[in-house]
Amino acid sequence: MAQVSLKNIYKVYPGNIEAVRDVSLGVENREFVVLVGPSGCGKSTTLRMIAGLEEVTKGEVWIGNKMVNDVSPKDRDIAMVFQNYALYPHMTVYENMSFALRLRKYPKSEIETRVKEAAEILNITKLLNRRPRELSGGQRQRVAVGRAIVRKPMVFLFDEPLSNLDAKMRVQMRIELNKLHIRLQSTMIYVTHDQTEAMTMGNRIVVMKDGVIQQVADPITLYDKPVNKFVAGFIGSPPMNFVKGRIIKKDSKLFFTDEGFTVKIVEDMYKKLVSYEGKEIIFGIRPEDIYDKLFTSMASSENTVKAVVEIVEPMGAEVFLYLITGESPLIARVGGHDKPEVHQDMDLVFDMSKAHFFNKDTEEIII
Ligand code: ADP
């Protein structure tokens, strides 16, 4: 049985605001599951319902083999880490970390052992006598995590814990939390709006939009096989390119065309797309599946497209090119050596075996 399981849960806030709709999810023992989606998609509400900080309007929340809808947060055997750390300013790090255990009347020696162990893991042993205002953002975040660790909860819940840190610190803490998961082997549920964080941390990722789960999958499946245009566009940076156009048939071959360019559809995709002949469709291609003709041997007249360079962003190991082809903007991710001039004409080669096609009306994936 899953460690945490949500069964058809709904959350309706006063004013008939439906924040979460029919969410079902099983989180396995020791799994690191990330809930991701744009601001307002209902991920925090979902997490807060697991924590018991928000009442469930409809549906069931299970932790272990117990239905916890009516169990108070302190009795749920969970520990939550918040974005704002929520440390007590007048207490030292040691007092902050030991607070929950003292409240539960743990013996002093047990408290000391647990705090020291957690401090060791998080490399904050030297900070135990400081107060929160004497700590950097990253150190405060570690204390907040430490406070959760000492509880040895069945499940860790994280609500955007890295959002207040600068970019470099965020990456560092991300790695530390990954290590922590490997070391503690605990069940963790983590909320973020940042798809990179989701991709790099989750064993499985739950993508949400407007209170509804769009897809649950491991990072690579999510990336390679998104179920709809929303997931395809949300996961990946720079994002997937989308072009609206039509499928046409010529000499028993299928092509995708918009006003600006025409490219041949690979044989493997023919069967799925033939019924769309003459119909509008959305073509999707990731920036790394677009090549500069000068640097690929893949080019043919049926996969090459003319474009104009608008912006060149050198990233070091690679270059992001912002281009216009016909009417459509495109982003290509090319090698670091490839530095075309702004306003220059370019021949782009699409790896059509990596193309995605979406239904124009439902935005569901076709292939
Ligand atoms: P996320 O964490 O994905 O940014 P939230 O779960 O915080 O999203 O919010 C989901 C939706 O519920 C949003 O539309 C938000 O405005 C609304 N919402 C959140 N909390 C409350 C509340 N206490 N009262 C009313 N509406 C709320």
Coordinates of C-alpha atoms and ligand atoms in Angstrom, one line a residue:
M1 CA 0.0 0.0 0.0
A2 CA 1.2 3.5 -0.8
Q3 CA 2.5 5.5 2.1
V4 CA 0.4 8.5 1.2
S5 CA -2.6 8.2 -0.9
L6 CA -5.1 10.8 -2.0
K7 CA -8.4 9.4 -3.2
N8 CA -10.5 11.7 -5.3
I9 CA -9.8 14.8 -3.2
Y10 CA -11.4 18.2 -3.8
K11 CA -10.8 21.5 -2.2
V12 CA -13.4 24.3 -2.6
Y13 CA -12.5 27.5 -0.8
P14 CA -15.2 30.0 0.4
G15 CA -16.5 31.9 -2.6
N16 CA -16.8 28.6 -4.6
I17 CA -13.1 28.7 -5.5
E18 CA -12.3 25.2 -6.7
A19 CA -8.5 24.9 -5.9
V20 CA -8.2 21.2 -6.3
R21 CA -10.4 18.9 -8.4
D22 CA -10.5 15.1 -8.2
V23 CA -6.9 14.5 -7.4
S24 CA -5.9 10.9 -6.8
L25 CA -2.3 10.0 -6.2
G26 CA -0.4 7.2 -4.5
V27 CA 3.1 8.0 -3.0
E28 CA 5.1 4.9 -2.3
N29 CA 7.3 4.3 0.7
R30 CA 10.7 6.1 0.2
E31 CA 9.5 7.9 -2.9
F32 CA 10.4 11.5 -3.7
V33 CA 7.4 12.9 -5.4
V34 CA 7.3 16.5 -6.7
L35 CA 4.1 18.4 -7.4
V36 CA 4.8 21.1 -10.0
G37 CA 2.8 23.6 -11.9
P38 CA 2.3 27.3 -12.4
S39 CA 1.3 29.6 -9.5
G40 CA -2.3 29.0 -8.4
C41 CA -2.6 25.5 -9.8
G42 CA -3.4 24.0 -6.4
K43 CA -0.2 22.3 -5.4
S44 CA 0.2 24.0 -2.0
T45 CA -3.4 23.3 -1.2
T46 CA -2.9 19.7 -2.0
L47 CA 0.2 19.5 0.2
R48 CA -1.6 21.4 3.0
M49 CA -4.4 18.9 2.9
I50 CA -1.9 16.1 3.3
A51 CA -0.4 18.0 6.3
G52 CA -3.9 18.6 7.7
L53 CA -3.5 22.4 7.6
E54 CA -6.4 22.6 5.1
E55 CA -9.6 20.7 5.4
V56 CA -10.5 18.3 2.6
T57 CA -13.8 19.3 0.9
K58 CA -14.4 15.9 -0.6
G59 CA -12.3 12.7 -0.9
E60 CA -9.9 10.8 1.4
V61 CA -6.3 11.4 2.6
W62 CA -4.5 8.3 3.8
I63 CA -1.1 8.2 5.5
G64 CA 0.2 4.7 6.1
N65 CA -2.9 2.6 6.6
K66 CA -4.9 5.3 8.3
M67 CA -7.5 7.6 6.9
V68 CA -6.4 11.0 8.3
N69 CA -9.1 13.4 7.2
D70 CA -10.1 14.0 10.8
V71 CA -6.7 13.7 12.3
S72 CA -5.0 16.9 13.5
P73 CA -1.7 17.9 11.9
K74 CA 0.4 17.1 15.0
D75 CA -0.9 13.5 15.0
R76 CA -0.3 12.8 11.3
D77 CA 3.4 11.7 11.6
I78 CA 4.5 14.2 9.0
A79 CA 7.0 17.1 9.1
M80 CA 6.6 20.1 6.9
V81 CA 9.3 22.6 5.7
F82 CA 8.0 25.9 4.5
Q83 CA 9.3 28.5 2.1
N84 CA 9.6 31.2 4.9
Y85 CA 11.4 28.7 7.2
A86 CA 9.0 29.6 10.1
L87 CA 11.8 29.6 12.7
Y88 CA 11.2 31.1 16.1
P89 CA 13.4 34.2 16.1
H90 CA 14.0 34.3 19.9
M91 CA 15.2 30.7 20.1
T92 CA 18.7 29.4 19.2
V93 CA 19.1 26.9 16.4
Y94 CA 19.3 24.1 19.0
E95 CA 16.1 25.3 20.6
N96 CA 14.4 25.6 17.3
M97 CA 15.4 22.1 16.2
S98 CA 14.4 20.5 19.5
F99 CA 11.2 22.4 20.0
A100 CA 8.8 19.7 18.7
L101 CA 10.5 17.0 20.7
R102 CA 10.4 19.1 23.9
L103 CA 6.7 19.7 23.3
R104 CA 6.2 15.9 23.1
K105 CA 8.2 15.4 26.3
Y106 CA 11.0 13.4 24.8
P107 CA 13.8 12.6 27.3
K108 CA 16.6 15.2 27.2
S109 CA 19.3 12.8 26.1
E110 CA 17.2 11.5 23.2
I111 CA 16.6 15.1 22.1
E112 CA 20.3 15.9 22.3
T113 CA 21.2 12.8 20.2
R114 CA 18.7 13.6 17.5
V115 CA 19.5 17.3 17.2
K116 CA 23.3 16.5 17.1
E117 CA 22.7 13.8 14.5
A118 CA 20.6 16.1 12.3
A119 CA 23.0 19.0 12.7
E120 CA 25.8 16.7 11.6
I121 CA 23.9 15.6 8.5
L122 CA 23.2 19.2 7.6
N123 CA 26.6 20.6 8.5
I124 CA 25.2 23.1 11.0
T125 CA 26.8 21.8 14.2
K126 CA 28.7 25.0 14.7
L127 CA 25.6 27.1 14.4
L128 CA 23.6 25.4 17.2
N129 CA 23.9 28.4 19.6
R130 CA 23.1 31.1 17.1
R131 CA 19.7 32.7 16.6
P132 CA 18.0 32.8 13.2
R133 CA 18.9 36.4 12.5
E134 CA 22.5 35.5 12.8
L135 CA 22.2 33.0 9.9
S136 CA 22.2 33.3 6.1
G137 CA 19.2 32.2 4.1
G138 CA 20.8 28.9 3.2
Q139 CA 21.7 28.2 6.9
R140 CA 18.1 29.1 8.0
Q141 CA 16.8 26.7 5.4
R142 CA 19.0 24.0 6.8
V143 CA 17.8 24.6 10.3
A144 CA 14.2 24.3 9.0
V145 CA 15.1 21.0 7.4
G146 CA 16.9 19.9 10.6
R147 CA 13.8 20.7 12.6
A148 CA 11.9 18.3 10.3
I149 CA 14.6 15.6 10.5
V150 CA 14.7 15.3 14.3
R151 CA 11.1 14.3 14.3
K152 CA 11.8 11.2 12.2
P153 CA 8.4 11.5 10.5
M154 CA 6.9 8.9 8.2
V155 CA 6.6 11.6 5.5
F156 CA 8.4 14.9 4.8
L157 CA 6.4 17.6 3.1
F158 CA 8.2 20.6 1.5
D159 CA 6.4 23.7 0.3
E160 CA 8.7 25.7 -2.1
P161 CA 11.5 25.4 0.4
L162 CA 14.1 27.0 -1.9
S163 CA 12.2 29.9 -3.3
N164 CA 13.8 32.5 -1.0
L165 CA 17.4 31.5 -1.8
D166 CA 19.6 33.0 -4.5
A167 CA 20.1 31.0 -7.6
K168 CA 23.4 29.5 -6.6
M169 CA 22.3 28.5 -3.2
R170 CA 19.1 27.0 -4.7
V171 CA 21.2 24.7 -6.8
Q172 CA 23.4 23.7 -3.8
M173 CA 20.4 23.1 -1.5
R174 CA 18.7 21.1 -4.2
I175 CA 21.7 18.7 -4.3
E176 CA 21.7 18.6 -0.5
L177 CA 18.1 17.7 -0.4
N178 CA 18.7 14.9 -2.9
K179 CA 21.5 13.6 -0.8
L180 CA 19.3 13.8 2.2
H181 CA 16.6 11.7 0.5
I182 CA 19.2 9.1 -0.4
R183 CA 20.6 9.1 3.1
L184 CA 17.3 9.1 5.1
Q185 CA 15.4 6.8 2.6
S186 CA 12.2 8.7 3.7
T187 CA 9.0 9.4 1.8
M188 CA 9.1 13.0 0.6
I189 CA 6.5 15.2 -1.1
Y190 CA 7.8 18.4 -2.5
V191 CA 6.0 21.4 -4.0
T192 CA 7.6 23.8 -6.5
H193 CA 6.7 26.0 -9.5
D194 CA 10.2 25.4 -10.9
Q195 CA 10.3 22.7 -13.5
T196 CA 14.1 22.3 -13.2
E197 CA 13.8 21.6 -9.5
A198 CA 11.0 19.1 -10.3
M199 CA 13.1 17.3 -13.0
T200 CA 16.2 17.1 -10.9
M201 CA 14.7 16.0 -7.6
G202 CA 11.6 13.9 -8.2
N203 CA 11.5 10.1 -8.6
R204 CA 8.1 10.9 -10.0
I205 CA 6.6 14.3 -10.9
V206 CA 3.0 15.3 -10.8
V207 CA 2.2 18.1 -13.1
M208 CA -0.9 20.2 -12.2
K209 CA -2.9 22.9 -13.9
D210 CA -6.0 24.6 -12.7
G211 CA -6.4 22.2 -9.7
V212 CA -6.2 19.1 -11.9
I213 CA -3.4 16.6 -12.4
Q214 CA -2.3 16.6 -16.0
Q215 CA 0.3 13.8 -15.8
V216 CA 2.2 11.7 -13.3
A217 CA 5.5 10.2 -14.5
D218 CA 9.2 9.9 -14.0
P219 CA 11.2 12.9 -15.3
I220 CA 12.3 11.4 -18.6
T221 CA 8.9 10.0 -19.5
L222 CA 7.4 13.4 -18.8
Y223 CA 10.0 15.0 -21.1
D224 CA 9.8 12.5 -23.9
K225 CA 6.1 11.6 -23.8
P226 CA 4.1 14.5 -22.5
V227 CA 0.3 13.8 -22.6
N228 CA -0.7 17.2 -23.7
K229 CA 0.6 20.6 -24.9
F230 CA 0.5 22.1 -21.4
V231 CA 2.9 19.4 -20.0
A232 CA 5.1 19.6 -23.2
G233 CA 5.4 23.4 -22.8
F234 CA 5.9 23.4 -19.0
I235 CA 8.6 20.8 -18.8
G236 CA 11.9 21.8 -20.5
S237 CA 13.9 25.0 -20.7
P238 CA 14.0 26.7 -23.1
P239 CA 10.4 25.4 -23.7
M240 CA 9.2 23.3 -26.6
N241 CA 8.4 25.2 -29.8
F242 CA 4.8 25.1 -31.0
V243 CA 3.7 26.0 -34.5
K244 CA 0.0 25.9 -35.7
G245 CA -0.5 24.6 -39.1
R246 CA -2.0 21.8 -41.2
I247 CA -1.2 18.3 -42.4
I248 CA -1.1 17.9 -46.2
K249 CA -0.6 14.9 -48.4
K250 CA 1.6 14.9 -51.5
D251 CA 2.8 11.9 -53.6
S252 CA 1.5 9.7 -50.8
K253 CA 3.7 11.4 -48.3
L254 CA 2.5 13.5 -45.4
F255 CA 3.8 17.0 -44.6
F256 CA 3.3 19.6 -41.9
T257 CA 2.9 23.1 -43.2
D258 CA 2.3 26.5 -41.7
E259 CA 2.4 29.7 -43.7
G260 CA 6.2 29.8 -43.5
F261 CA 7.6 26.3 -44.0
T262 CA 6.8 22.7 -45.0
V263 CA 8.4 19.7 -43.5
K264 CA 8.0 16.0 -44.1
I265 CA 6.5 13.7 -41.5
V266 CA 8.5 10.6 -40.8
E267 CA 7.0 7.2 -41.8
D268 CA 6.6 6.1 -38.2
M269 CA 4.2 8.9 -37.5
Y270 CA 2.2 8.5 -40.7
K271 CA -0.5 6.1 -39.4
K272 CA -1.4 8.4 -36.5
L273 CA -1.5 11.5 -38.5
V274 CA -3.1 10.4 -41.8
S275 CA -6.6 11.1 -40.5
Y276 CA -5.6 14.7 -39.8
E277 CA -5.0 15.4 -43.5
G278 CA -6.3 18.9 -44.4
K279 CA -6.9 19.6 -40.7
E280 CA -5.3 22.1 -38.4
I281 CA -2.9 20.7 -35.9
I282 CA -0.2 21.9 -33.5
F283 CA 3.4 20.8 -34.3
G284 CA 5.9 20.8 -31.4
I285 CA 9.6 20.5 -31.5
R286 CA 12.2 20.9 -28.7
P287 CA 15.0 23.5 -29.1
E288 CA 17.6 20.7 -29.0
D289 CA 16.0 18.9 -31.9
I290 CA 16.6 21.8 -34.2
Y291 CA 20.1 22.0 -35.8
D292 CA 22.1 24.6 -37.8
K293 CA 22.4 23.1 -41.3
L294 CA 26.1 23.9 -41.2
F295 CA 26.7 21.5 -38.3
T296 CA 24.6 18.5 -39.1
S297 CA 24.6 15.7 -41.7
M298 CA 20.9 15.2 -41.2
A299 CA 19.8 17.9 -43.7
S300 CA 17.5 17.2 -46.6
S301 CA 15.1 19.4 -48.6
E302 CA 12.2 17.9 -46.6
N303 CA 13.4 18.8 -43.1
T304 CA 15.2 22.1 -43.7
V305 CA 13.6 25.5 -42.9
K306 CA 14.7 29.0 -43.6
A307 CA 14.8 31.3 -40.6
V308 CA 16.2 34.7 -39.5
V309 CA 18.2 35.1 -36.3
E310 CA 16.7 37.6 -33.8
I311 CA 18.7 37.1 -30.6
V312 CA 21.8 35.0 -29.8
E313 CA 22.2 33.9 -26.2
P314 CA 25.6 32.3 -25.6
M315 CA 25.4 30.1 -22.5
G316 CA 29.0 28.8 -22.7
A317 CA 28.6 25.1 -23.6
E318 CA 25.6 25.9 -25.8
V319 CA 23.9 28.8 -27.6
F320 CA 20.2 29.6 -27.5
L321 CA 19.0 31.1 -30.8
Y322 CA 15.8 33.0 -31.0
L323 CA 14.6 32.9 -34.6
I324 CA 11.7 33.8 -36.8
T325 CA 10.6 31.4 -39.5
G326 CA 7.7 32.7 -41.6
E327 CA 5.4 34.0 -38.9
S328 CA 6.5 31.7 -36.2
P329 CA 9.1 32.4 -33.5
L330 CA 11.4 29.4 -32.7
I331 CA 14.1 28.7 -30.2
A332 CA 17.0 26.5 -31.1
R333 CA 19.6 25.1 -28.8
V334 CA 22.8 24.7 -30.7
G335 CA 26.5 24.0 -29.9
G336 CA 28.6 26.6 -28.1
H337 CA 30.7 27.1 -31.2
D338 CA 27.7 28.2 -33.3
K339 CA 27.5 32.0 -33.2
P340 CA 25.5 33.4 -36.1
E341 CA 25.0 37.1 -36.4
V342 CA 21.7 38.9 -35.4
H343 CA 19.4 39.3 -38.5
Q344 CA 21.4 36.7 -40.4
D345 CA 19.5 34.1 -42.5
M346 CA 19.9 30.6 -41.4
D347 CA 18.9 27.1 -42.6
L348 CA 17.5 25.1 -39.7
V349 CA 17.2 21.3 -39.8
F350 CA 14.4 19.7 -37.8
D351 CA 14.9 16.2 -36.5
M352 CA 11.4 15.2 -37.5
S353 CA 11.7 11.8 -35.7
K354 CA 11.5 13.9 -32.5
A355 CA 8.5 15.9 -33.5
H356 CA 5.3 16.0 -31.4
F357 CA 1.8 16.7 -32.7
F358 CA -1.1 17.9 -30.7
N359 CA -4.8 18.1 -31.4
K360 CA -5.6 21.7 -32.0
D361 CA -8.9 21.7 -30.0
T362 CA -8.2 19.4 -27.1
E363 CA -4.4 20.0 -27.1
E364 CA -4.0 16.3 -26.3
I365 CA -0.9 14.6 -27.8
I366 CA -1.5 12.7 -31.0
I367 CA 2.0 11.4 -31.4
Ligands
ADP1 P1 -0.2 27.0 -5.8 O1 0.4 26.4 -4.6 O2 -0.2 26.0 -7.0 O3 0.4 28.3 -6.2 P2 -2.6 27.2 -4.2 O4 -2.8 25.8 -3.8 O5 -1.9 28.1 -3.2 O6 -1.7 27.2 -5.6 O7 -3.9 27.9 -4.7 C1 -4.8 27.3 -5.6 C2 -6.0 28.2 -5.8 O8 -6.7 28.4 -4.6 C3 -5.6 29.6 -6.2 O9 -6.6 30.1 -7.1 C4 -5.7 30.4 -5.0 O10 -6.0 31.7 -5.2 C5 -6.8 29.7 -4.2 N1 -6.6 29.8 -2.8 C6 -5.5 29.4 -2.1 N2 -5.7 29.5 -0.7 C7 -6.9 30.1 -0.6 C8 -7.7 30.6 0.5 N3 -7.3 30.4 1.8 N4 -8.9 31.1 0.3 C9 -9.4 31.2 -1.0 N5 -8.7 30.8 -2.1 C10 -7.5 30.3 -1.9

